[in-house]
Amino acid sequence: MENIFRIIVCIKQVPGTTEIKINPETNTLVREGIETVINPFDTYAIEEGVRIKERMQQSGSEAEVTAITMGPAQSESILREAISLGADKAILLSDRAFAGADTWATALTLKNAVKKLEGWRLIILGKQTLDGDTGQVGPELAHMLNIPFIGYASSIEHISGQKITVKRLAEDRYETFEVRLPAAISVGKDINVPRVPSLRGKLKAKNETIPVLNIADLSMDEKDAGLSGSYTQVIKIFTPKHVYEVKMIEGSPDEQAEELFTKLKQLNIV
Amino acid sequence: MEIKVDKTTCTGCSLCKNFCMYDAIEITGGKAIINDNCIFCGACIDACKFKSIEITGIHEKNFDFSAYSGVMIFIEQHEGTVAEVSYELLSEGRKLADALGSKLYGIMPGYELKEKISGIFNYGIDRLYIADNEIFKHNIDDIYSKILVQAINKYRPDIFLGGATSFGRTLLPKVAAIIKTGLTADCTALSIDPEKKILLQTRPTFGGNVLATIITRNARPQMATVRPHVMAKEPVQNAENRQTDNYLKYSDRIEFLEFDPLNFKTKYKLLSREKELGQSINLSDYDVIVSGGRGIGGPDNFSLIKELADSLGGVVGASRAAVDSNWISYPHQVGQTGKTVNPKVYIACGISGAIQHLAGMQTSDIIIAINRDPDAPIFKIANYGIVGDLFEIIPRLIKKIKNGKGIT
Ligand SMILES: Cc1cc2nc3c(=O)[nH]c(=O)nc-3n(C[C@H](O)[C@H](O)[C@H](O)COP(=O)(O)OP(=O)(O)OC[C@H]3O[C@@H](n4cnc5c(N)ncnc54)[C@H](O)[C@@H]3O)c2cc1C
Ligand code: SF4
Ligand code: SF4
């Protein structure tokens, strides 16, 4: 078999939340020119994939990065973005039957897609998304593929064709784990500084054909995909009641400091 | 599976459109039309006052869940120190168990637990399952998941909860994947539906702008991770205190899980585990966080923030702007791409309050904002606001704190 070190990067399209505001009168969401973006943490995943590829290439091995997403047809744009950032290939998993997937159904769909690929050694994910924000897809996917998962990686200490050593920050401590490949990791923003797209990358992104796999291509049953295949279901979405009533502390700096001090005393903080 | 708008009842009011984060709804000819980029998140269904939107054709599996009962809490410890969130979960679990008229269980793997855990019995636990062995000395996902799965399969709790700590958030998804059940992440409120007797799991999403209530369908246990510091830690009022450090005194409420340590193999080799150097940076350990943002002006001025934090026994936080400018390191960052915190008191100094920052701290008990700009968004969510120059106010405040009294 050809000996290419293949890296899979999982990415997701999310609504850019900067655009979302809450209308205080009606307590509803006001979206101004909503745009969907690549999940911010996933850009670090792409960058790390590309860096590992470059590392492998420097040590004389061939390596390749494939970006993969499950989502509506529009998600193709984030795959092109991934290519402009250095991914070599991209795959879109798209089918109406995938819609409404919880993390379980998402992981299962990704697993079926990954199983179709050959020679992959490492899967990189973002540590969580801006919308669902669970961070569960990584550990669930890794379990389904029967490979180890290391979450919240803050640096790759060492990687060879066989093993990876990853350091991660867990609460107040650093932990360094070594696992055999294939493995999956998730990354946050402390792992690298993503590059800007290169001209060559942009050109490639424009011209690349991106294969789309549907539920039949993944040989999945409709009842295992999307909302039907999910164990969790969102039954209600609402905006938190903002009942904050700010009390302004006025006066000279000295008076302000004095009143704040009194408040802190009342709160038993001093 | 299909999402449909009932054209006869839809008034074209566009409420649903406002709620759709994915821009999947358009109003055409006075009616809502849902496009193919809809992800079936359900937000619009709840938003429509006319009940015009419906998702149909979901495959339902009908299961009998009567074999499942009780609430089981994963009691997390690190080298014998029980994580605070575990006590919070026991308190919450007691309430849920009472609402269901069922029992509260704990499952605690660890090593040499004996002296460290009798406090657990002050929280109204009916039974504690213990797995005390050297293999559980370090918190390793595959070792821990195996014993949790064993306990769940044997005792079949209806509800299973763990803390949304870094360990919990990778361990519990693995457990859920093995058991084949749902997992709701990072909940901030739990309750029991009085009629259906199911667990309603509420959590912030979309960067804390929106709350979602989630149910577990087609599987048991109903599993959730719960955000630390949100649930109150409430020892049971008349808990008998057996004045002992030895858990064996509670042997009537303890059961040791049977397992063969040799069956526990791990794919992980832990090479090192070290405390973060320098000052401790686990923001969620502190009752007081004093955060600095762009208004701090530069790295050196963070010493002022640190001095205030120190005088209050708190810790220094920061906005993304301050971290991105390299004024302070990333572990201090509060917000959507940093840490989510909810201390008793959060003092935001020179932080304007971008929505991503608010997402990470808006559940703090008391928020105090000091900012030069009276229109800064931070004042919209603060309990106390001071419009002024932080370099004038903070040194005076520190002085008063150090003197221990005001100058009235
Ligand atoms: C309001 C709301 C609340 C939700 N709450 C829950 C919940 O509590 N539990 C639950 O099981 N589901 C929940 N879901 C569903 C969940 O958002 C979806 O399953 C989603 O497809 C993946 O989960 P995530 O966004 O949390 O991803 P995370 O697990 O946070 O993502 C981690 C990484 O996994 C990869 N990844 C995630 N999704 C994809 C994808 N579609 N394609 C490729 N890679 C991907 C990316 O690398 C990403 O950075 C919720 C959905 C909504 C709208
Ligand atoms: S909220 Fe309901 S009534 Fe209003 S436009 Fe949407 S579907 Fe129609
Ligand atoms: S289900 Fe969600 S994504 Fe679909 S139209 Fe409604 S709000 Fe939009």
Short mmCIF file of N, CA and C in Angstrom, two decimals, chain A residues 71-188:
data_model
loop_
_atom_site.label_atom_id
_atom_site.label_comp_id
_atom_site.label_asym_id
_atom_site.label_seq_id
_atom_site.Cartn_x
_atom_site.Cartn_y
_atom_site.Cartn_z
N GLY A 71 -23.05 18.72 6.59
CA GLY A 71 -23.89 19.91 6.69
C GLY A 71 -24.66 20.15 5.42
N PRO A 72 -25.47 21.22 5.42
CA PRO A 72 -26.23 21.55 4.21
C PRO A 72 -25.29 21.91 3.06
N ALA A 73 -25.84 21.92 1.85
CA ALA A 73 -25.03 22.15 0.65
C ALA A 73 -24.14 23.40 0.77
N GLN A 74 -24.65 24.41 1.47
CA GLN A 74 -23.88 25.65 1.61
C GLN A 74 -22.54 25.45 2.31
N SER A 75 -22.42 24.35 3.06
CA SER A 75 -21.18 24.13 3.80
C SER A 75 -19.98 23.95 2.88
N GLU A 76 -20.26 23.78 1.60
CA GLU A 76 -19.16 23.63 0.66
C GLU A 76 -18.18 24.79 0.78
N SER A 77 -18.71 25.97 1.08
CA SER A 77 -17.84 27.15 1.12
C SER A 77 -16.75 27.01 2.18
N ILE A 78 -17.07 26.38 3.32
CA ILE A 78 -16.02 26.26 4.34
C ILE A 78 -14.97 25.23 3.94
N LEU A 79 -15.38 24.27 3.11
CA LEU A 79 -14.39 23.29 2.63
C LEU A 79 -13.41 23.98 1.67
N ARG A 80 -13.95 24.87 0.84
CA ARG A 80 -13.06 25.63 -0.05
C ARG A 80 -12.11 26.50 0.78
N GLU A 81 -12.66 27.06 1.84
CA GLU A 81 -11.81 27.88 2.70
C GLU A 81 -10.69 27.01 3.29
N ALA A 82 -11.05 25.79 3.69
CA ALA A 82 -10.04 24.89 4.26
C ALA A 82 -8.93 24.61 3.24
N ILE A 83 -9.34 24.45 2.00
CA ILE A 83 -8.33 24.19 0.95
C ILE A 83 -7.43 25.42 0.78
N SER A 84 -8.04 26.60 0.82
CA SER A 84 -7.22 27.81 0.66
C SER A 84 -6.24 27.93 1.82
N LEU A 85 -6.57 27.31 2.95
CA LEU A 85 -5.68 27.36 4.11
C LEU A 85 -4.69 26.21 4.15
N GLY A 86 -4.70 25.38 3.12
CA GLY A 86 -3.65 24.37 3.04
C GLY A 86 -4.12 22.92 3.00
N ALA A 87 -5.44 22.67 3.13
CA ALA A 87 -5.92 21.29 3.00
C ALA A 87 -5.78 20.86 1.54
N ASP A 88 -5.50 19.56 1.32
CA ASP A 88 -5.30 19.09 -0.04
C ASP A 88 -6.60 18.69 -0.70
N LYS A 89 -7.50 18.11 0.10
CA LYS A 89 -8.76 17.61 -0.44
C LYS A 89 -9.88 17.96 0.50
N ALA A 90 -11.11 17.78 0.01
CA ALA A 90 -12.25 18.04 0.89
C ALA A 90 -13.40 17.13 0.50
N ILE A 91 -14.21 16.79 1.50
CA ILE A 91 -15.38 15.95 1.25
C ILE A 91 -16.57 16.55 1.97
N LEU A 92 -17.69 16.64 1.26
CA LEU A 92 -18.92 17.16 1.87
C LEU A 92 -19.91 16.02 2.07
N LEU A 93 -20.39 15.88 3.30
CA LEU A 93 -21.43 14.89 3.59
C LEU A 93 -22.74 15.66 3.68
N SER A 94 -23.61 15.46 2.73
CA SER A 94 -24.81 16.29 2.71
C SER A 94 -26.00 15.49 2.24
N ASP A 95 -27.07 15.59 3.03
CA ASP A 95 -28.30 14.87 2.72
C ASP A 95 -29.36 15.44 3.65
N ARG A 96 -30.58 15.61 3.16
CA ARG A 96 -31.64 16.09 4.06
C ARG A 96 -31.76 15.18 5.28
N ALA A 97 -31.49 13.91 5.08
CA ALA A 97 -31.65 12.96 6.18
C ALA A 97 -30.62 13.17 7.29
N PHE A 98 -29.56 13.94 7.01
CA PHE A 98 -28.56 14.20 8.06
C PHE A 98 -28.98 15.35 8.98
N ALA A 99 -29.99 16.12 8.53
CA ALA A 99 -30.34 17.32 9.29
C ALA A 99 -30.89 16.98 10.66
N GLY A 100 -30.58 17.84 11.62
CA GLY A 100 -31.09 17.64 12.98
C GLY A 100 -30.28 16.67 13.80
N ALA A 101 -29.11 16.27 13.29
CA ALA A 101 -28.28 15.30 14.00
C ALA A 101 -27.79 15.86 15.33
N ASP A 102 -27.84 15.06 16.36
CA ASP A 102 -27.17 15.43 17.61
C ASP A 102 -25.73 14.94 17.51
N THR A 103 -24.99 15.01 18.59
CA THR A 103 -23.57 14.67 18.48
C THR A 103 -23.38 13.19 18.15
N TRP A 104 -24.28 12.36 18.68
CA TRP A 104 -24.19 10.93 18.39
C TRP A 104 -24.35 10.67 16.90
N ALA A 105 -25.45 11.20 16.32
CA ALA A 105 -25.73 10.96 14.90
C ALA A 105 -24.66 11.63 14.02
N THR A 106 -24.13 12.75 14.49
CA THR A 106 -23.05 13.42 13.75
C THR A 106 -21.81 12.53 13.74
N ALA A 107 -21.46 12.03 14.93
CA ALA A 107 -20.27 11.19 15.04
C ALA A 107 -20.43 9.92 14.20
N LEU A 108 -21.63 9.37 14.22
CA LEU A 108 -21.87 8.13 13.46
C LEU A 108 -21.71 8.39 11.95
N THR A 109 -22.23 9.49 11.48
CA THR A 109 -22.13 9.84 10.07
C THR A 109 -20.66 10.07 9.69
N LEU A 110 -19.96 10.82 10.55
CA LEU A 110 -18.54 11.06 10.28
C LEU A 110 -17.77 9.74 10.28
N LYS A 111 -18.13 8.87 11.21
CA LYS A 111 -17.44 7.57 11.29
C LYS A 111 -17.60 6.81 9.98
N ASN A 112 -18.83 6.76 9.47
CA ASN A 112 -19.06 6.03 8.24
C ASN A 112 -18.28 6.62 7.07
N ALA A 113 -18.11 7.93 7.10
CA ALA A 113 -17.34 8.57 6.03
C ALA A 113 -15.86 8.25 6.18
N VAL A 114 -15.36 8.34 7.41
CA VAL A 114 -13.94 8.08 7.66
C VAL A 114 -13.59 6.65 7.28
N LYS A 115 -14.52 5.74 7.58
CA LYS A 115 -14.30 4.32 7.26
C LYS A 115 -14.10 4.09 5.76
N LYS A 116 -14.68 5.01 4.96
CA LYS A 116 -14.55 4.87 3.51
C LYS A 116 -13.16 5.30 3.02
N LEU A 117 -12.50 6.11 3.85
CA LEU A 117 -11.19 6.61 3.45
C LEU A 117 -10.13 5.61 3.87
N GLU A 118 -9.00 5.68 3.19
CA GLU A 118 -7.95 4.73 3.54
C GLU A 118 -6.69 5.42 4.01
N GLY A 119 -5.97 4.73 4.83
CA GLY A 119 -4.63 5.18 5.19
C GLY A 119 -4.59 6.38 6.12
N TRP A 120 -5.72 6.73 6.75
CA TRP A 120 -5.68 7.89 7.65
C TRP A 120 -5.03 7.51 8.96
N ARG A 121 -4.26 8.44 9.52
CA ARG A 121 -3.51 8.16 10.75
C ARG A 121 -3.94 9.07 11.89
N LEU A 122 -4.49 10.23 11.55
CA LEU A 122 -4.80 11.20 12.59
C LEU A 122 -6.06 11.97 12.21
N ILE A 123 -6.94 12.17 13.19
CA ILE A 123 -8.13 13.00 12.98
C ILE A 123 -8.01 14.21 13.91
N ILE A 124 -8.20 15.38 13.35
CA ILE A 124 -8.13 16.60 14.18
C ILE A 124 -9.47 17.30 14.15
N LEU A 125 -9.95 17.67 15.33
CA LEU A 125 -11.21 18.40 15.44
C LEU A 125 -10.98 19.69 16.22
N GLY A 126 -11.97 20.58 16.15
CA GLY A 126 -11.95 21.75 17.02
C GLY A 126 -12.41 21.32 18.40
N LYS A 127 -12.06 22.08 19.44
CA LYS A 127 -12.45 21.61 20.78
C LYS A 127 -13.95 21.73 21.02
N GLN A 128 -14.62 22.67 20.37
CA GLN A 128 -16.08 22.75 20.42
C GLN A 128 -16.54 23.72 19.34
N THR A 129 -17.86 23.80 19.15
CA THR A 129 -18.36 24.69 18.11
C THR A 129 -19.01 25.91 18.74
N LEU A 130 -19.28 26.90 17.91
CA LEU A 130 -19.96 28.11 18.40
C LEU A 130 -21.44 27.89 18.62
N ASP A 131 -22.07 26.98 17.89
CA ASP A 131 -23.52 26.83 18.05
C ASP A 131 -23.89 25.70 19.01
N GLY A 132 -23.64 24.46 18.63
CA GLY A 132 -23.97 23.35 19.53
C GLY A 132 -23.09 23.38 20.77
N ASP A 133 -21.80 23.67 20.57
CA ASP A 133 -20.90 23.97 21.69
C ASP A 133 -20.76 22.82 22.70
N THR A 134 -20.82 21.58 22.22
CA THR A 134 -20.77 20.47 23.17
C THR A 134 -19.37 19.89 23.33
N GLY A 135 -18.55 19.92 22.29
CA GLY A 135 -17.26 19.26 22.35
C GLY A 135 -17.37 17.74 22.45
N GLN A 136 -18.51 17.20 22.06
CA GLN A 136 -18.73 15.76 22.24
C GLN A 136 -18.45 14.94 20.97
N VAL A 137 -18.45 15.60 19.83
CA VAL A 137 -18.30 14.85 18.58
C VAL A 137 -16.96 14.11 18.56
N GLY A 138 -15.89 14.76 19.02
CA GLY A 138 -14.56 14.14 19.00
C GLY A 138 -14.51 12.84 19.79
N PRO A 139 -14.80 12.88 21.11
CA PRO A 139 -14.73 11.65 21.88
C PRO A 139 -15.70 10.57 21.38
N GLU A 140 -16.87 10.96 20.88
CA GLU A 140 -17.82 9.95 20.40
C GLU A 140 -17.31 9.32 19.11
N LEU A 141 -16.81 10.14 18.20
CA LEU A 141 -16.27 9.64 16.95
C LEU A 141 -15.09 8.69 17.22
N ALA A 142 -14.20 9.11 18.12
CA ALA A 142 -13.03 8.27 18.42
C ALA A 142 -13.46 6.93 18.98
N HIS A 143 -14.47 6.96 19.85
CA HIS A 143 -14.94 5.68 20.39
C HIS A 143 -15.47 4.79 19.28
N MET A 144 -16.25 5.37 18.37
CA MET A 144 -16.85 4.56 17.30
C MET A 144 -15.79 3.98 16.37
N LEU A 145 -14.65 4.67 16.27
CA LEU A 145 -13.57 4.17 15.41
C LEU A 145 -12.58 3.32 16.21
N ASN A 146 -12.87 3.20 17.51
CA ASN A 146 -11.99 2.45 18.40
C ASN A 146 -10.55 2.97 18.41
N ILE A 147 -10.43 4.28 18.46
CA ILE A 147 -9.10 4.89 18.56
C ILE A 147 -9.08 5.83 19.77
N PRO A 148 -7.89 6.11 20.32
CA PRO A 148 -7.84 7.02 21.46
C PRO A 148 -8.11 8.47 21.05
N PHE A 149 -8.63 9.23 22.01
CA PHE A 149 -8.95 10.64 21.77
C PHE A 149 -8.28 11.47 22.85
N ILE A 150 -7.61 12.53 22.45
CA ILE A 150 -7.06 13.46 23.44
C ILE A 150 -7.64 14.84 23.17
N GLY A 151 -8.41 15.32 24.14
CA GLY A 151 -9.10 16.59 23.96
C GLY A 151 -8.28 17.77 24.43
N TYR A 152 -8.60 18.95 23.93
CA TYR A 152 -8.01 20.22 24.38
C TYR A 152 -6.49 20.25 24.25
N ALA A 153 -5.97 19.69 23.16
CA ALA A 153 -4.52 19.67 22.98
C ALA A 153 -3.98 21.10 22.89
N SER A 154 -2.89 21.37 23.63
CA SER A 154 -2.28 22.68 23.47
C SER A 154 -0.95 22.62 22.75
N SER A 155 -0.36 21.43 22.63
CA SER A 155 0.77 21.30 21.70
C SER A 155 1.04 19.83 21.35
N ILE A 156 1.54 19.63 20.14
CA ILE A 156 1.96 18.30 19.72
C ILE A 156 3.45 18.24 20.02
N GLU A 157 3.81 17.46 21.04
CA GLU A 157 5.21 17.41 21.45
C GLU A 157 6.04 16.59 20.47
N HIS A 158 5.40 15.54 19.97
CA HIS A 158 6.15 14.63 19.11
C HIS A 158 5.16 13.86 18.24
N ILE A 159 5.54 13.64 16.98
CA ILE A 159 4.70 12.77 16.16
C ILE A 159 5.58 12.00 15.19
N SER A 160 5.29 10.71 15.08
CA SER A 160 5.99 9.88 14.11
C SER A 160 4.91 9.13 13.33
N GLY A 161 5.31 8.23 12.48
CA GLY A 161 4.32 7.46 11.76
C GLY A 161 3.49 6.58 12.69
N GLN A 162 4.04 6.30 13.87
CA GLN A 162 3.40 5.32 14.77
C GLN A 162 2.72 5.92 15.99
N LYS A 163 3.30 7.03 16.48
CA LYS A 163 2.84 7.53 17.78
C LYS A 163 2.71 9.04 17.77
N ILE A 164 1.91 9.52 18.72
CA ILE A 164 1.81 10.97 18.89
C ILE A 164 1.87 11.29 20.38
N THR A 165 2.57 12.37 20.71
CA THR A 165 2.63 12.82 22.10
C THR A 165 2.01 14.20 22.16
N VAL A 166 1.00 14.32 23.01
CA VAL A 166 0.21 15.54 23.05
C VAL A 166 0.17 16.10 24.46
N LYS A 167 0.36 17.41 24.55
CA LYS A 167 0.25 18.06 25.84
C LYS A 167 -1.06 18.84 25.87
N ARG A 168 -1.77 18.75 26.98
CA ARG A 168 -3.01 19.50 27.05
C ARG A 168 -3.19 20.15 28.41
N LEU A 169 -3.94 21.23 28.40
CA LEU A 169 -4.20 21.95 29.64
C LEU A 169 -5.56 21.52 30.15
N ALA A 170 -5.59 20.90 31.33
CA ALA A 170 -6.85 20.49 31.92
C ALA A 170 -6.99 21.24 33.24
N GLU A 171 -7.95 22.12 33.32
CA GLU A 171 -8.09 22.98 34.49
C GLU A 171 -6.74 23.59 34.86
N ASP A 172 -6.17 23.18 36.00
CA ASP A 172 -4.96 23.85 36.46
C ASP A 172 -3.70 23.03 36.22
N ARG A 173 -3.78 22.02 35.36
CA ARG A 173 -2.59 21.20 35.20
C ARG A 173 -2.35 20.85 33.73
N TYR A 174 -1.09 20.66 33.41
CA TYR A 174 -0.74 20.17 32.08
C TYR A 174 -0.59 18.66 32.14
N GLU A 175 -1.17 17.99 31.17
CA GLU A 175 -1.01 16.54 31.09
C GLU A 175 -0.40 16.21 29.73
N THR A 176 0.56 15.30 29.73
CA THR A 176 1.14 14.88 28.47
C THR A 176 0.86 13.40 28.27
N PHE A 177 0.21 13.09 27.17
CA PHE A 177 -0.14 11.71 26.86
C PHE A 177 0.56 11.25 25.59
N GLU A 178 0.94 9.98 25.60
CA GLU A 178 1.41 9.38 24.36
C GLU A 178 0.41 8.31 23.96
N VAL A 179 0.00 8.31 22.71
CA VAL A 179 -0.87 7.24 22.21
C VAL A 179 -0.35 6.76 20.86
N ARG A 180 -0.78 5.56 20.52
CA ARG A 180 -0.43 5.03 19.20
C ARG A 180 -1.40 5.57 18.17
N LEU A 181 -0.92 5.70 16.97
CA LEU A 181 -1.79 6.11 15.87
C LEU A 181 -2.43 4.86 15.25
N PRO A 182 -3.60 5.01 14.64
CA PRO A 182 -4.38 6.23 14.48
C PRO A 182 -5.02 6.72 15.79
N ALA A 183 -5.22 8.03 15.85
CA ALA A 183 -5.80 8.64 17.02
C ALA A 183 -6.55 9.90 16.60
N ALA A 184 -7.31 10.44 17.54
CA ALA A 184 -8.01 11.70 17.28
C ALA A 184 -7.66 12.69 18.37
N ILE A 185 -7.55 13.95 17.99
CA ILE A 185 -7.29 14.99 18.99
C ILE A 185 -8.22 16.17 18.71
N SER A 186 -8.46 16.97 19.76
CA SER A 186 -9.17 18.23 19.50
C SER A 186 -8.30 19.37 19.98
N VAL A 187 -8.42 20.51 19.30
CA VAL A 187 -7.51 21.62 19.58
C VAL A 187 -8.28 22.91 19.85
N GLY A 188 -7.66 23.77 20.64
CA GLY A 188 -8.20 25.10 20.91
C GLY A 188 -7.26 26.14 20.35
#
